[in-house]
Every structure is written in structure tokens, then in C-alpha cells.
PDB file of C-alpha atoms in Angstrom:
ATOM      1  CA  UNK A   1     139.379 146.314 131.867  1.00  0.00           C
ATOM      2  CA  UNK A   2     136.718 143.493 133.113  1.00  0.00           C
ATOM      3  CA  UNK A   3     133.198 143.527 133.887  1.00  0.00           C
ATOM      4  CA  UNK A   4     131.043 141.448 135.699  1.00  0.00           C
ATOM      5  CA  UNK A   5     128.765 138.952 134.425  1.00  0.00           C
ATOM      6  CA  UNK A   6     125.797 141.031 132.009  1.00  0.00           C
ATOM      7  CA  UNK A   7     123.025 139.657 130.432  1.00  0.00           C
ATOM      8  CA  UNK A   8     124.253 138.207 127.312  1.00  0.00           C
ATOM      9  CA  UNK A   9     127.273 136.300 128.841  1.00  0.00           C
ATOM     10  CA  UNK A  10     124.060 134.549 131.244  1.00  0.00           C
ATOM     11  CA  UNK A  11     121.897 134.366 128.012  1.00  0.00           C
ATOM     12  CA  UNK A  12     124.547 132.745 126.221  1.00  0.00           C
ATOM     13  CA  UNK A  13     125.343 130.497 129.387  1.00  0.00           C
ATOM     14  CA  UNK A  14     121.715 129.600 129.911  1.00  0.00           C
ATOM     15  CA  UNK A  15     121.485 128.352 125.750  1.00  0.00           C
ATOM     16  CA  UNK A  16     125.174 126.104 126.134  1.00  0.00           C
ATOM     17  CA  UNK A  17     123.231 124.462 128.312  1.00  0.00           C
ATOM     18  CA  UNK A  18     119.816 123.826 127.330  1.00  0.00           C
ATOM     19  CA  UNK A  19     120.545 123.581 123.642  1.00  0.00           C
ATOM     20  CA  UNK A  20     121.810 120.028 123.198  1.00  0.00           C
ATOM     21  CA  UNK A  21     122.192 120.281 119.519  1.00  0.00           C
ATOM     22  CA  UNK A  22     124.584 123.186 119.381  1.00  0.00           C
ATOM     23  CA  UNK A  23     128.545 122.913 117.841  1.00  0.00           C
ATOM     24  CA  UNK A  24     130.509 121.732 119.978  1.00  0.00           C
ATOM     25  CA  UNK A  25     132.620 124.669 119.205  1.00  0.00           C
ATOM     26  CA  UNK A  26     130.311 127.123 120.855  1.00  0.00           C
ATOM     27  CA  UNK A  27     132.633 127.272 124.530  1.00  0.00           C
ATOM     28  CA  UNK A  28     134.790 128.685 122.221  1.00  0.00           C
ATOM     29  CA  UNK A  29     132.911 130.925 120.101  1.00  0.00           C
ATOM     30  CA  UNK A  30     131.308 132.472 122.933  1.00  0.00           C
ATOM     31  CA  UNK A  31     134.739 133.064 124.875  1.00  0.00           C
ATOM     32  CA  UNK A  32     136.278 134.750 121.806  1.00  0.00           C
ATOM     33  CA  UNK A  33     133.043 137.107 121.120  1.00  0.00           C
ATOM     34  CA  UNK A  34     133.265 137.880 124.933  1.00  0.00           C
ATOM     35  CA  UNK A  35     136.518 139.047 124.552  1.00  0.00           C
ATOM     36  CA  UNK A  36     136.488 141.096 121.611  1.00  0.00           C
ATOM     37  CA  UNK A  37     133.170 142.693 123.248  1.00  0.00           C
ATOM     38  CA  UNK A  38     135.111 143.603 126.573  1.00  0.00           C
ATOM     39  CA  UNK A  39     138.640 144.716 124.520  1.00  0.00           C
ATOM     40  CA  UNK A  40     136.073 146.910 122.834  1.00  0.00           C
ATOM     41  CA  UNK A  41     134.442 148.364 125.655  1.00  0.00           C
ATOM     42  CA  UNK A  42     131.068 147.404 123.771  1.00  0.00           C
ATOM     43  CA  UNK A  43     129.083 147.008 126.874  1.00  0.00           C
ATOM     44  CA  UNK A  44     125.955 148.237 124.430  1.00  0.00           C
ATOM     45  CA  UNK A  45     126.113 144.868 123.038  1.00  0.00           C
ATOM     46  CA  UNK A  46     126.759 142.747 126.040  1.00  0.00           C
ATOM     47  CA  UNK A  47     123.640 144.768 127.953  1.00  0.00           C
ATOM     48  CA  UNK A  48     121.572 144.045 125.031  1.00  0.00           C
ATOM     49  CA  UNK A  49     122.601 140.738 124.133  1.00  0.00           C
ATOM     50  CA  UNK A  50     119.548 138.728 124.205  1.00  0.00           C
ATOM     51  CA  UNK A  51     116.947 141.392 122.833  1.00  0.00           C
ATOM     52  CA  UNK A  52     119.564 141.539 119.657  1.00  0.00           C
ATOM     53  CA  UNK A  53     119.392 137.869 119.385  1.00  0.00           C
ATOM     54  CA  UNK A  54     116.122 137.448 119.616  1.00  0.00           C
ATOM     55  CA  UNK A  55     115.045 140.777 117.148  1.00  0.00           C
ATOM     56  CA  UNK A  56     118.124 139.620 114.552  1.00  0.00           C
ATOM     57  CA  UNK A  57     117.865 135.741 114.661  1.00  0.00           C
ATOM     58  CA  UNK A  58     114.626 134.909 115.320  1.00  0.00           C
ATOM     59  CA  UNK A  59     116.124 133.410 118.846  1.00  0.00           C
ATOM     60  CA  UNK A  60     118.291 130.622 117.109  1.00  0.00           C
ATOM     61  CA  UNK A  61     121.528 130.628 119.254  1.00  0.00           C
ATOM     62  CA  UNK A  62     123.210 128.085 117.177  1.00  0.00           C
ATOM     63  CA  UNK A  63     122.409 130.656 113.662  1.00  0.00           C
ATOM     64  CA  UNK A  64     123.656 133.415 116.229  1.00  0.00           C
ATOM     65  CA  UNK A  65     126.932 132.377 116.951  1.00  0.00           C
ATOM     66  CA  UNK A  66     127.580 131.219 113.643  1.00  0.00           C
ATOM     67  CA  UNK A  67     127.401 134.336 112.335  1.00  0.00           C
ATOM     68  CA  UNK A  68     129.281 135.720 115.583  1.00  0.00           C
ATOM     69  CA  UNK A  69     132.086 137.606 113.232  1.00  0.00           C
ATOM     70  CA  UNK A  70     128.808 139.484 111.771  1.00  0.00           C
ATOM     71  CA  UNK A  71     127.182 140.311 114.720  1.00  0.00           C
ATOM     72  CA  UNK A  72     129.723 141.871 116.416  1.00  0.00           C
ATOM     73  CA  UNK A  73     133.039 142.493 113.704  1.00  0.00           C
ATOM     74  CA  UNK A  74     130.123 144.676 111.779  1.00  0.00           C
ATOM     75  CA  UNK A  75     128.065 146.315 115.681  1.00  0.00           C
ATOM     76  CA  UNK A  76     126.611 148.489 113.067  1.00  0.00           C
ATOM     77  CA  UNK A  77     123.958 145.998 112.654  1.00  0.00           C
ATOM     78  CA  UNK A  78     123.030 146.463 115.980  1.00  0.00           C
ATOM     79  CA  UNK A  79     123.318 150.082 116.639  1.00  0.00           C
ATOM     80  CA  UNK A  80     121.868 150.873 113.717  1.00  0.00           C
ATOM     81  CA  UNK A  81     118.637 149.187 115.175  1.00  0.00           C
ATOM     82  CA  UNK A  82     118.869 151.020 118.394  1.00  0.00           C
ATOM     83  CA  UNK A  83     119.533 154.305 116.587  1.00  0.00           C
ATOM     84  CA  UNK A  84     116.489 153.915 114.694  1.00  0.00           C
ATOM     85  CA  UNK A  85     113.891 153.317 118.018  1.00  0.00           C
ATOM     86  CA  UNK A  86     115.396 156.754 119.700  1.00  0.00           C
ATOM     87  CA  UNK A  87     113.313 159.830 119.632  1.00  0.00           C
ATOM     88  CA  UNK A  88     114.468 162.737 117.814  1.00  0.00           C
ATOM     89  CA  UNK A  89     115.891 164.992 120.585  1.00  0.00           C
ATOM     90  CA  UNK A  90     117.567 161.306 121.754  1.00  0.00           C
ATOM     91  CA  UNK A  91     119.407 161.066 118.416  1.00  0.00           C
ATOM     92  CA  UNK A  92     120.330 164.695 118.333  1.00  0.00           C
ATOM     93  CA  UNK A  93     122.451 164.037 122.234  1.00  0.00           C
ATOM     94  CA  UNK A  94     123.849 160.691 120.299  1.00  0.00           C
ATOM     95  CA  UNK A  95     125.335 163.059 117.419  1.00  0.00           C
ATOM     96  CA  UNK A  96     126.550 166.136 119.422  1.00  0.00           C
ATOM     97  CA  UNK A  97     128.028 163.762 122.153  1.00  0.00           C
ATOM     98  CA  UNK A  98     130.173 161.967 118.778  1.00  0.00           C
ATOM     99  CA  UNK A  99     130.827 165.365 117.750  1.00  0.00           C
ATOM    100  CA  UNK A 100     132.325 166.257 121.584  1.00  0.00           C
ATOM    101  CA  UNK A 101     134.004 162.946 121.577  1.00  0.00           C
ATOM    102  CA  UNK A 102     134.938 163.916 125.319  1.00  0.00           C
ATOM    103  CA  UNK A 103     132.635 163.818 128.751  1.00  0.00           C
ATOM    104  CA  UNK A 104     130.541 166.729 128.571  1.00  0.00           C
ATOM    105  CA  UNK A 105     127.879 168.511 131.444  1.00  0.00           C
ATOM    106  CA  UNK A 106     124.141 168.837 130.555  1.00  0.00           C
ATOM    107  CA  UNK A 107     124.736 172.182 130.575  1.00  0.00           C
ATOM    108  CA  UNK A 108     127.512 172.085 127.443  1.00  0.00           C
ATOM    109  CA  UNK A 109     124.787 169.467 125.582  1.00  0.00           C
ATOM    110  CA  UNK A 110     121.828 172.247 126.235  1.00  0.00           C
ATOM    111  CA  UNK A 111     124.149 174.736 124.500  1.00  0.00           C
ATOM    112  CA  UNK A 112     124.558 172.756 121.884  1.00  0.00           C
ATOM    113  CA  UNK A 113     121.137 171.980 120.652  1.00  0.00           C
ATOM    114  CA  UNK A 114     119.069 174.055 118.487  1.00  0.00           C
ATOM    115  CA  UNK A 115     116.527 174.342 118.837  1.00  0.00           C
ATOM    116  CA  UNK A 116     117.004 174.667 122.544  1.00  0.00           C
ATOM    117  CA  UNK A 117     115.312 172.140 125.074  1.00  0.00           C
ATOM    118  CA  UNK A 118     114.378 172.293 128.662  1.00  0.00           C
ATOM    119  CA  UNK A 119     116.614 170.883 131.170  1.00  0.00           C
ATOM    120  CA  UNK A 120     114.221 167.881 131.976  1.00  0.00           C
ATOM    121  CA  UNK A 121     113.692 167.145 128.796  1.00  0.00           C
ATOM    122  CA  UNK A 122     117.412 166.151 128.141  1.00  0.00           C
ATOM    123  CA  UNK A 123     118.132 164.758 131.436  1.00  0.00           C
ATOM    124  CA  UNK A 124     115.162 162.845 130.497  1.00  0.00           C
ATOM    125  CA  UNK A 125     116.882 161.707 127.012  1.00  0.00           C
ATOM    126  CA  UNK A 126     120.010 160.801 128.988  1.00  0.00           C
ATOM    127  CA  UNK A 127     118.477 158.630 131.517  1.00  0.00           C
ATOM    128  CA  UNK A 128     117.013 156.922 128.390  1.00  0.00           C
ATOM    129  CA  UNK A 129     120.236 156.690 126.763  1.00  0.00           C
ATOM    130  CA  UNK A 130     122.172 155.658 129.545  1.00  0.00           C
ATOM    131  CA  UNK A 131     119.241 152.520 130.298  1.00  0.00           C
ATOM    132  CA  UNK A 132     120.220 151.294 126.850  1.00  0.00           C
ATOM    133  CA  UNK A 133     124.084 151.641 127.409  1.00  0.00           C
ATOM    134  CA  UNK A 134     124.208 154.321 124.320  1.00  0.00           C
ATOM    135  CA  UNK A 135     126.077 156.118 126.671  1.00  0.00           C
ATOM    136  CA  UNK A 136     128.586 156.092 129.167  1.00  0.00           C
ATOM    137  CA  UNK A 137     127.893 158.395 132.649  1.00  0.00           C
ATOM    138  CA  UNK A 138     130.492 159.352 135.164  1.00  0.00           C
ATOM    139  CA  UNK A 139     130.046 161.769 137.898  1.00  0.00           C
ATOM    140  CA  UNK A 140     128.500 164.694 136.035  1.00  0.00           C
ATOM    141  CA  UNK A 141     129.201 164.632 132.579  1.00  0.00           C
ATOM    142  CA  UNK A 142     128.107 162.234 129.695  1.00  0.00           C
ATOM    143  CA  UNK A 143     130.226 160.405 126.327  1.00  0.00           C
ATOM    144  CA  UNK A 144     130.064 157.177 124.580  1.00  0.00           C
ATOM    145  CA  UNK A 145     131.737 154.108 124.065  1.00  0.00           C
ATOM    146  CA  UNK A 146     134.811 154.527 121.105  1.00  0.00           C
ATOM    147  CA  UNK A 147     132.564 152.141 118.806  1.00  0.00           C
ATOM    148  CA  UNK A 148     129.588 154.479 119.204  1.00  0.00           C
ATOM    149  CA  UNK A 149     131.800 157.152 118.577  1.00  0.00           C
ATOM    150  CA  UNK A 150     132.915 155.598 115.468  1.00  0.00           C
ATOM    151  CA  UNK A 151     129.416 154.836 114.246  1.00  0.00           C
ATOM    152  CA  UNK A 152     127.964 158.320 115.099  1.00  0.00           C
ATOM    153  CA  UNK A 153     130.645 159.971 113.302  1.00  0.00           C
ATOM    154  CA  UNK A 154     130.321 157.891 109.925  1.00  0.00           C
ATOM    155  CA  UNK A 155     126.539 158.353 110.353  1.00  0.00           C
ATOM    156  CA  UNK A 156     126.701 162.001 110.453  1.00  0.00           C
ATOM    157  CA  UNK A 157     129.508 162.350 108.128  1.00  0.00           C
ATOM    158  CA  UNK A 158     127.205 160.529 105.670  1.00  0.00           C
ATOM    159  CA  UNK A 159     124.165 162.236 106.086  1.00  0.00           C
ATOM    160  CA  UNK A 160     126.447 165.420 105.502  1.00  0.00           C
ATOM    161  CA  UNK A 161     127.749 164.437 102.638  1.00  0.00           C
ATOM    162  CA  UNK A 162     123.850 163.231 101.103  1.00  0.00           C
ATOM    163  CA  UNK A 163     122.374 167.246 102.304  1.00  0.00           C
ATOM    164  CA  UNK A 164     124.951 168.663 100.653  1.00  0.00           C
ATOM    165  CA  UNK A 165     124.811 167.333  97.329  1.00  0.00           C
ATOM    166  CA  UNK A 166     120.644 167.330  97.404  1.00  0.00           C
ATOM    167  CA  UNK A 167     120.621 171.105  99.074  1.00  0.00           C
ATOM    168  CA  UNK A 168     118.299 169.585 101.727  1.00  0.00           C
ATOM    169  CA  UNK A 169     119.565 171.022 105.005  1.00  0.00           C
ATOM    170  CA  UNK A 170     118.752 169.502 108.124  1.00  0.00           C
ATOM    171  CA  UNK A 171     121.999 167.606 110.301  1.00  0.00           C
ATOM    172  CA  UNK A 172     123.888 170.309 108.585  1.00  0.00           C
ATOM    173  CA  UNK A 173     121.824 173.292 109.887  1.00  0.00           C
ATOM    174  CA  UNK A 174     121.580 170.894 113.412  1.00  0.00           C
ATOM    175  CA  UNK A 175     125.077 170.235 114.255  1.00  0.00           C
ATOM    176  CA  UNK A 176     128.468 172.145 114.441  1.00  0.00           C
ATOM    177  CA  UNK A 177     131.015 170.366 112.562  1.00  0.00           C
ATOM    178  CA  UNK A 178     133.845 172.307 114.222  1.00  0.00           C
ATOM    179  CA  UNK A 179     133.272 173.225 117.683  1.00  0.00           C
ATOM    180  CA  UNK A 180     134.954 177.115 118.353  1.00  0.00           C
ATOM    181  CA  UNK A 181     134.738 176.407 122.623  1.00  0.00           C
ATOM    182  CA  UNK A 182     136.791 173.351 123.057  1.00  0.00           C
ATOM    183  CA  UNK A 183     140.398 171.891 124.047  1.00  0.00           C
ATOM    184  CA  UNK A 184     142.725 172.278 120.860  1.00  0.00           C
ATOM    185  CA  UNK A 185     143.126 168.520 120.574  1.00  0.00           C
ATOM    186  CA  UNK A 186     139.192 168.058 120.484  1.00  0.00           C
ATOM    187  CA  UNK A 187     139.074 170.757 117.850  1.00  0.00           C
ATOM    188  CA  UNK A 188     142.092 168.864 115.411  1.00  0.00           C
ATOM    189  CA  UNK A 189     140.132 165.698 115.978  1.00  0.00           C
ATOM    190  CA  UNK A 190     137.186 167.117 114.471  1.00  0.00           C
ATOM    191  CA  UNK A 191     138.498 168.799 111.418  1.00  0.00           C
ATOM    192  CA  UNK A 192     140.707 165.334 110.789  1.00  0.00           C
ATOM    193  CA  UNK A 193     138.171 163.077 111.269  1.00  0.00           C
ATOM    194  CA  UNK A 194     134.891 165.041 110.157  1.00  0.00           C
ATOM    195  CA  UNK A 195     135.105 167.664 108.244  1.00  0.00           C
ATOM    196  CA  UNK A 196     137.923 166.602 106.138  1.00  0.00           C
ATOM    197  CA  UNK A 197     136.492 163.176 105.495  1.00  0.00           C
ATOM    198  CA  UNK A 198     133.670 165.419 104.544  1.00  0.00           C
ATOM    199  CA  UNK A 199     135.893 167.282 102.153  1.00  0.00           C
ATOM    200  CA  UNK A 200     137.075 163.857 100.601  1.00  0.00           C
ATOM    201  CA  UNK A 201     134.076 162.278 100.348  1.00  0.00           C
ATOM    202  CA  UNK A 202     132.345 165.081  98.152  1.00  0.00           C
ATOM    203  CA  UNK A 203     134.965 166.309  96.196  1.00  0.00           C
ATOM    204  CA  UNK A 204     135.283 162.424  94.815  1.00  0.00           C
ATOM    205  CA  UNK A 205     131.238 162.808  94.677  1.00  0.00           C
ATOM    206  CA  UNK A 206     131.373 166.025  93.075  1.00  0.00           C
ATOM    207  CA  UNK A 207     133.835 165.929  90.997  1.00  0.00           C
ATOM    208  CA  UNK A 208     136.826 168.793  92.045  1.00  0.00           C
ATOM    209  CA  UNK A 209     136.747 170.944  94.861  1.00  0.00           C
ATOM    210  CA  UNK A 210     136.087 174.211  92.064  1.00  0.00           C
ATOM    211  CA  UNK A 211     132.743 171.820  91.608  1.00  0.00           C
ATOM    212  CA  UNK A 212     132.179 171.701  95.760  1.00  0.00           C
ATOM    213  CA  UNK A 213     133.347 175.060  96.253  1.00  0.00           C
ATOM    214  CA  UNK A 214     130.548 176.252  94.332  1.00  0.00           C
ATOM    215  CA  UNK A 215     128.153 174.347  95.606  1.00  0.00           C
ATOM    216  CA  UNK A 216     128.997 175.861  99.304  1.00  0.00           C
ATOM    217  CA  UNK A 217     129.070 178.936  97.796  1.00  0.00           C
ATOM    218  CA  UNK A 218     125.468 178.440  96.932  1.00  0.00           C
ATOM    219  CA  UNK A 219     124.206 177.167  99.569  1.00  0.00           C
ATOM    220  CA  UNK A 220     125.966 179.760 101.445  1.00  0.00           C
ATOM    221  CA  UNK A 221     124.136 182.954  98.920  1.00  0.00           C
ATOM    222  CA  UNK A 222     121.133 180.968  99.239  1.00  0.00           C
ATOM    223  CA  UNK A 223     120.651 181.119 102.730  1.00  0.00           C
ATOM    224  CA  UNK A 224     122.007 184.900 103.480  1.00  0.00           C
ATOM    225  CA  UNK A 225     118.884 185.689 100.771  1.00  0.00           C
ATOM    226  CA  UNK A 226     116.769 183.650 102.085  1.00  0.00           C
ATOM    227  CA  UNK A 227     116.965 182.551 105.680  1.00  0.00           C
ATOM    228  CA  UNK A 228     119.277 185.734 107.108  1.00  0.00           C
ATOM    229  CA  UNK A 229     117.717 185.102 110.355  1.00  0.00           C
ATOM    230  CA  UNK A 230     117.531 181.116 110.732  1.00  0.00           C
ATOM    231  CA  UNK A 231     118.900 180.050 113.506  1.00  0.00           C
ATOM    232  CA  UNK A 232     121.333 176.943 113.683  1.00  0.00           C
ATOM    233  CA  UNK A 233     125.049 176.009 112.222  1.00  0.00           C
ATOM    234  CA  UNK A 234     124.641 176.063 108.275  1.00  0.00           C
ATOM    235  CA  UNK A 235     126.874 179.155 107.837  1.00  0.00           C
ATOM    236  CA  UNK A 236     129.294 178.301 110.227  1.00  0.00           C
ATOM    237  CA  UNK A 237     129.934 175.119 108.749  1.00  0.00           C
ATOM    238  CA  UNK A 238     130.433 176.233 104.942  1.00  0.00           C
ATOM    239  CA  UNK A 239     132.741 178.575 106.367  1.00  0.00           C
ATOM    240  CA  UNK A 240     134.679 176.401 107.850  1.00  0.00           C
ATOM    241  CA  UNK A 241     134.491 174.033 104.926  1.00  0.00           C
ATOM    242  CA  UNK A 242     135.930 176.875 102.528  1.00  0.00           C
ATOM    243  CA  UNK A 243     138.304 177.283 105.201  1.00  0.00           C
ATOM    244  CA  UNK A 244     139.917 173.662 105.385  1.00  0.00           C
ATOM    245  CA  UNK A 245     140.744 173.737 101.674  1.00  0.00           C
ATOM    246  CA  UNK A 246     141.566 177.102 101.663  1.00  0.00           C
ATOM    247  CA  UNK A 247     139.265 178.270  99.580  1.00  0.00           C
ATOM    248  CA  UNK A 248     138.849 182.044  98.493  1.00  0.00           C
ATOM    249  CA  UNK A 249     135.972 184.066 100.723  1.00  0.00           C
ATOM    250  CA  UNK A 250     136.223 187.261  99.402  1.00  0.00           C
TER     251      UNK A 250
END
């Protein structure tokens, strides 16, 4: 797939020629991070090129594309910065549309949040989104680049993992884990890749599953006691925890 010319291929054009100091190399290393940007669809980075240099490098160029295998073999860096400056009903559309990992309608990501939001409010987040290439939008529905994807996932996985073991709730009580209303294949993807890294992640955290089981379990009896009425996806997702390694629920 090719693109046209973005900022950071003109940014990086502009320095080759104004820097006079620079490697020699740096025809090179700027045609081989091109490359791996556009085999990897990461149009985030090539958009936001020159901010990232500037914000992570202090605008040296030559420092920049020295540590080119950094910048963009790790794009966590990057995203991780851009995560960090989005508003909290922003980062809640980044996680659900990881957790979708297909195009979905605003009307799908409105049924998704909790708490709900108004309908401006989140085409408002996506117009926001879509500005700082987050996101990808076609015709009428909304997903993100397979490296966002990848980062979102960990990121919530992680977070996951962190409530769990504390008992402080929040992503967990935010976000469905396993979606009931979607293709079969979108469903298998997310108990492989979420909730079973999940599973893997705290049992080796925890101990044994008998150890995570009855932590669930807890949480679980500690929330029907507590918070019978409290909206969101906590239940849902110890059940389908218990579920995926077959744990007993009577």
C-alpha cells in the first residue's frame, strides 16, 4: 500500500538538506524507517513526525535518526505520549475500538460506553481522534491501525491484570473483555488474545489458578453485596474469566 508524501517524510527532507553535518548514512536511514512505517500502516507516526521529534529529541535530527530502530521498532514511545494528552471519554473510544478490533458505527461505540455519552460528544472524540491519526475512518464506521491495536490491547490487558490483583476496579468495571454481539471470529480473537493472556499473566502473578480463582470469586461476592445495582462489565467479565479455565460456578 503507498501514501503520498506526509509531514515527516517533508520534515525529514527539509533537515537532509539544511543540516550539513548529518551521517552521510541518513538517505538511507530515512528510506528504511519510511518503509517499515508504510509496511506497518503507521500513518500515526508519519502524520506526527515532526511534533515527535521535536517533543522526544529536543529537535536534533541527527540524535533522531540515530536512534531510528527506537523510535519506531519500540512506537510505544510515541503512542504512549499521545495516549496520555487524550481526554478520558477519548481514551475510553481508543480501548473499546482495540477491544472491537473491526470497523464499528457510532452507534455500536455509544452502546458500548458506560457510562453512556451523547452522540456529539463522541463524534466530537472521533473527529479528535481521527485529526491525530489514532484512528482510521471509512465511510461510516471507525478502527485503528494493527499497531494501535496491538498497543491498546497490551495497555488494557495490563491495567487488567494491576485492578485485579489490587481489587481497584475501574477498566475492568469500564470495558467488556468478551463482547456477547459480535462475528464468531471477533469473539475467538478476544478470548485468545485478551482474556487468556489475562488468565496467564495472573495466574504466574498469583501464583495457581485455585489462588486467581479465589480472588474472582471475591471480587465477584464482593460486588453482588455491595454494588448489586452498579452498572458496567465487572460481573460479566469474572464470569467469563471462571469460564475460560473452566472453573466451578456453582
Amino acid at each position: 500500500m503507498q501514501y503520498a508524501p506526509t509531514n515527516l517524510i517533508q520534515f525529514l527532507s527539509q533537515q537532509q538538506e539544511t543540516e550539513a553535518d548529518l551521517p552521510e548514512t541518513i538517505p538511507s536511514r530515512i528510506n528504511r524507517l519510511l518503509d517499515y512505517l508504510r509496511e506497518n500502516r503507521c500513518l500515526l507516526i508519519l502524520d506526527n513526525g515532526e511534533s515527535m521529534i521535536q517533543e522526544l529529541f529536543a529537535g536534533d535530527i541527527a540524535e533522531f535518526l540515530q536512534e531510528g530502530t527506537l523510535a519506531f521498532d519500540d512506537i510505544r514511545v510515541v503512542l504512549e505520549e499521545q495516549f496520555n494528552r487524550l481526554s478520558e471519554l477519548e481514551q475510553q473510544v481508543m480501548y473499546w475500538l482495540a477491544i472491537n478490533r473491526e470497523p464499528v458505527s457510532t452507534q455500536e461505540l455509544g452502546e458500548d460506553l458506560v457510562p453512556m455519552v451523547s452522540r456529539g460528544k463522541l463524534l466530537e472524540a472521533l473527529n479528535f481522534l481521527g485529526k491525530r491519526s489514532l484512528i482510521e475512518i471509512t465511510a461510516a464506521s471507525f478502527t485503528q491501525q494493527p499497531v494501535v491495536i496491538e498497543y491498546m490491547t497490551d495497555r488494557l490487558i495490563e491495567q487488567v491484570c494491576e485492578e485485579i490483583r489490587t481489587r481497584e476496579l475501574k477498566l475492568f468495571n469500564s470495558y467488556a473483555l468478551l463482547k456477547a454481539q459480535v462475528k464468531d471470529y471477533v469473539r475467538e480473537t478476544q478470548r485468545r488474545l485478551i482474556l487468556q493472556a489475562i488468565l496467564q499473566e495472573l495466574i504466574a502473578s498469583l501464583g495457581s489458578q485455585s489462588q486467581l480463582e479465589t480472588q474472582l470469586n471475591q471480587i465477584l461476592s464482593a460486588l453482588r453485596e455491595n454494588f448489586p445495582l452498579k452498572p458496567g462489565y465487572t460481573g460479566g467479565n469474572i464470569i467469563n474469566l471462571l469460564c475460560q479455565i473452566q472453573a466451578d460456578l456453582t
